[in-house]
XYZ file of C-alpha atoms in Angstrom:
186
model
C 0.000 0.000 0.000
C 1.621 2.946 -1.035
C 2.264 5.710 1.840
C -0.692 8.508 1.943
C -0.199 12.128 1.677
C -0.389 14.999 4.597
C -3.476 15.844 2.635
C -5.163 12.510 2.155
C -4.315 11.816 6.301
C -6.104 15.717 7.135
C -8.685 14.584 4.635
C -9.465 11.811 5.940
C -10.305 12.998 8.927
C -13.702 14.675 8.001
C -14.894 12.116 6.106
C -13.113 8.671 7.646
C -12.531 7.732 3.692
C -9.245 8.339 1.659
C -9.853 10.200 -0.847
C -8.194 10.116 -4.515
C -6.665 13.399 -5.500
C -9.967 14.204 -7.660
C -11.961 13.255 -4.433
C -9.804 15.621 -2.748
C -10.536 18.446 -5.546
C -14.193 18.078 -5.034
C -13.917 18.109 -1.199
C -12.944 22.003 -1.644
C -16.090 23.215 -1.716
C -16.075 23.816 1.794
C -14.109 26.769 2.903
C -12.460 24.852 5.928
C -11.026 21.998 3.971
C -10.154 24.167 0.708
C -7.717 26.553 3.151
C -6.290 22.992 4.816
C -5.353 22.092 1.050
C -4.455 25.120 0.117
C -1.892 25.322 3.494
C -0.293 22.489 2.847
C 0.102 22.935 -0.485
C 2.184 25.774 0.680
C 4.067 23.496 3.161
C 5.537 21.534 0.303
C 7.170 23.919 -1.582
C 10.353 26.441 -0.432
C 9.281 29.637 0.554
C 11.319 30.965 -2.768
C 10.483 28.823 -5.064
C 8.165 29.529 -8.280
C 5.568 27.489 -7.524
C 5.770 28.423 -3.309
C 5.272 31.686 -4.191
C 2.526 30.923 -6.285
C 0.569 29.155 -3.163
C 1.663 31.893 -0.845
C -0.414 34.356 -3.306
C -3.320 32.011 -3.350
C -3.407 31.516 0.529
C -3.147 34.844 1.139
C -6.282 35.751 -1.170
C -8.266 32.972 1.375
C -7.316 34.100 4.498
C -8.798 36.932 3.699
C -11.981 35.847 2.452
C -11.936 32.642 4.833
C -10.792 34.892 7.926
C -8.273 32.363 8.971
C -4.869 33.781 10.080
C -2.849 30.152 9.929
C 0.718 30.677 8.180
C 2.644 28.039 6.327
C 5.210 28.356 8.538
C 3.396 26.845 11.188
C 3.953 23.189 12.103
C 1.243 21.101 11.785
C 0.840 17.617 12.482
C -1.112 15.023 9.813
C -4.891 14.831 10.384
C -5.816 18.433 10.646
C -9.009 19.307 10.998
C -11.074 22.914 10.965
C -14.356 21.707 12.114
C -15.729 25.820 10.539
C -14.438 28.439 8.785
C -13.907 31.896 9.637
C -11.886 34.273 12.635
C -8.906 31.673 13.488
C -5.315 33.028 14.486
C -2.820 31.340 14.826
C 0.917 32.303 15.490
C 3.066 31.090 13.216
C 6.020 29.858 15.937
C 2.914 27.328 17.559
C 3.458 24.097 16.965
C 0.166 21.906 16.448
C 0.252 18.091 17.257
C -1.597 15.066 15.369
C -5.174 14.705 14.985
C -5.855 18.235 16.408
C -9.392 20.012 15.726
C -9.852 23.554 15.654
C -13.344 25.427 16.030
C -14.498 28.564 14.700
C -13.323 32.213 16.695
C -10.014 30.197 17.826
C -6.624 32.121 18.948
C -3.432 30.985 19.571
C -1.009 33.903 20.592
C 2.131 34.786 21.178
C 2.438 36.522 24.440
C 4.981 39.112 24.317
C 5.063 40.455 28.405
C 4.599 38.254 31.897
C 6.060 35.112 33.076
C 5.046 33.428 29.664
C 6.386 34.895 26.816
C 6.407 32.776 24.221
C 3.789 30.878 22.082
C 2.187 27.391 23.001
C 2.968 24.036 22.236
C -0.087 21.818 21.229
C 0.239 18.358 21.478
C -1.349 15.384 19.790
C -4.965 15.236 20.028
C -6.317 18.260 21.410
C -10.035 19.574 20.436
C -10.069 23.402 20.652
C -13.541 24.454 21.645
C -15.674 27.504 19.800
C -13.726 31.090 20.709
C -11.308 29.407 22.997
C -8.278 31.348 23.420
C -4.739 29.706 24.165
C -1.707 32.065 24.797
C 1.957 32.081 26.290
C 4.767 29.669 26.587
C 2.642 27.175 27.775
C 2.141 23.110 26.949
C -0.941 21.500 26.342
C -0.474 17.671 26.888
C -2.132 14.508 24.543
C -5.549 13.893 24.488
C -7.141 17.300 25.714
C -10.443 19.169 25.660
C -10.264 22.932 25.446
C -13.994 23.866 25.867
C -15.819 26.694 24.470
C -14.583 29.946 25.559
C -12.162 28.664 27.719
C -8.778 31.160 28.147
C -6.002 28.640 28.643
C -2.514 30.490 30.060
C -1.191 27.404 32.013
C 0.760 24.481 31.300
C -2.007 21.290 30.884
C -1.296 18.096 31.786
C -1.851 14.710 29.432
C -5.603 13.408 29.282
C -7.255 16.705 30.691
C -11.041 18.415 30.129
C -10.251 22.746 30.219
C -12.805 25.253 31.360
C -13.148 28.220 32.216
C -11.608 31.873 32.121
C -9.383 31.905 34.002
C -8.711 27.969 33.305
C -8.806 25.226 35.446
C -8.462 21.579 34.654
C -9.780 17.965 35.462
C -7.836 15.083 34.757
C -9.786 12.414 33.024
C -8.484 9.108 31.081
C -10.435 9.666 28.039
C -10.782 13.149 27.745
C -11.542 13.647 23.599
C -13.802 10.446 23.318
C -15.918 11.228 20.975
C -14.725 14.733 20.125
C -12.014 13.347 17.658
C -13.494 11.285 14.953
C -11.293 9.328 12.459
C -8.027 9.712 13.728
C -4.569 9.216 11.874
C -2.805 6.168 13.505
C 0.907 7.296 13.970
């Protein structure tokens, strides 16, 4: 079996099929998966290159009309999923684990004063909740829930549920059952 794409494994996750590249091309029609394509179309090709520039112009025209702020220099584990479109910022210096899903009116920031400067490390699946707002040199663990709203500036352990503003946390085994649906085996 021949070894599937970053695109076919991010893919896959919203519809638990792979997809052939014309499968793929069809998929686009939603806004959330076309700016995942179009992302990591940019992530395979050199900044400087003909054809990286060429997907730089083309993401840039979609962030703008999708409202997502996500950078190709961001790294991004496979199995990326946007469960909406529209209002997401990311930093470009976060790092994003495997089989992560991000919700509409999402920010992950850089915070440039306090005891955290820095930007967050994500770690392998993590669902970010609806306008939940992650910021600082902090680490979020494996397997966590970030729930709606929630305004996460401390570290978070492995296998943890997040509410709250300011955050708190509860420790529990399976913490994204349910929440993350066709995950890439790694």
């Amino acid at each position: 079996m021949l070894e599937k794409t970053i695109i076919q494994k991010d893919f896959y996750r919203e519809s638990g099929k792979w997809l052939s590249r014309i499968e793929i091309l069809k998929k686009c029609v939603n806004p959330n998966l076309h700016f995942i394509y179009l992302l990591r179309k940019c992530q395979t090709h050199s900044k400087k290159s003909i054809l990286g520039i060429f997907w730089r112009v083309i993401l840039r025209h979609y962030q703008i009309k999708y409202g997502f702020q996500i950078y190709p220099e961001i790294q991004i584990g496979e199995g990326f999923y946007l469960g909406h479109w529209g209002a997401v910022v990311i930093n470009p210096k976060t790092k994003i684990g495997k089989n992560c899903n991000i919700a509409q009116g999402v920010t992950i920031a850089q915070s440039n004063r306090g005891k955290n400067i820095g930007v967050p490390e994500i770690g392998n699946e993590v669902w970010i909740g609806p306008n939940a707002v992650i910021v600082g040199n902090i680490k979020i663990g494996n397997n966590v829930l970030i729930a709606p709203n929630a305004y996460v500036n401390i570290d978070i352990p492995d296998n943890a549920i997040v509410i709250g503003n300011p955050a708190s946390y509860t420790v529990k085994d399976n913490a994204t059952q349910d929440y993350i649906n066709n995950k890439i085996e790694y």
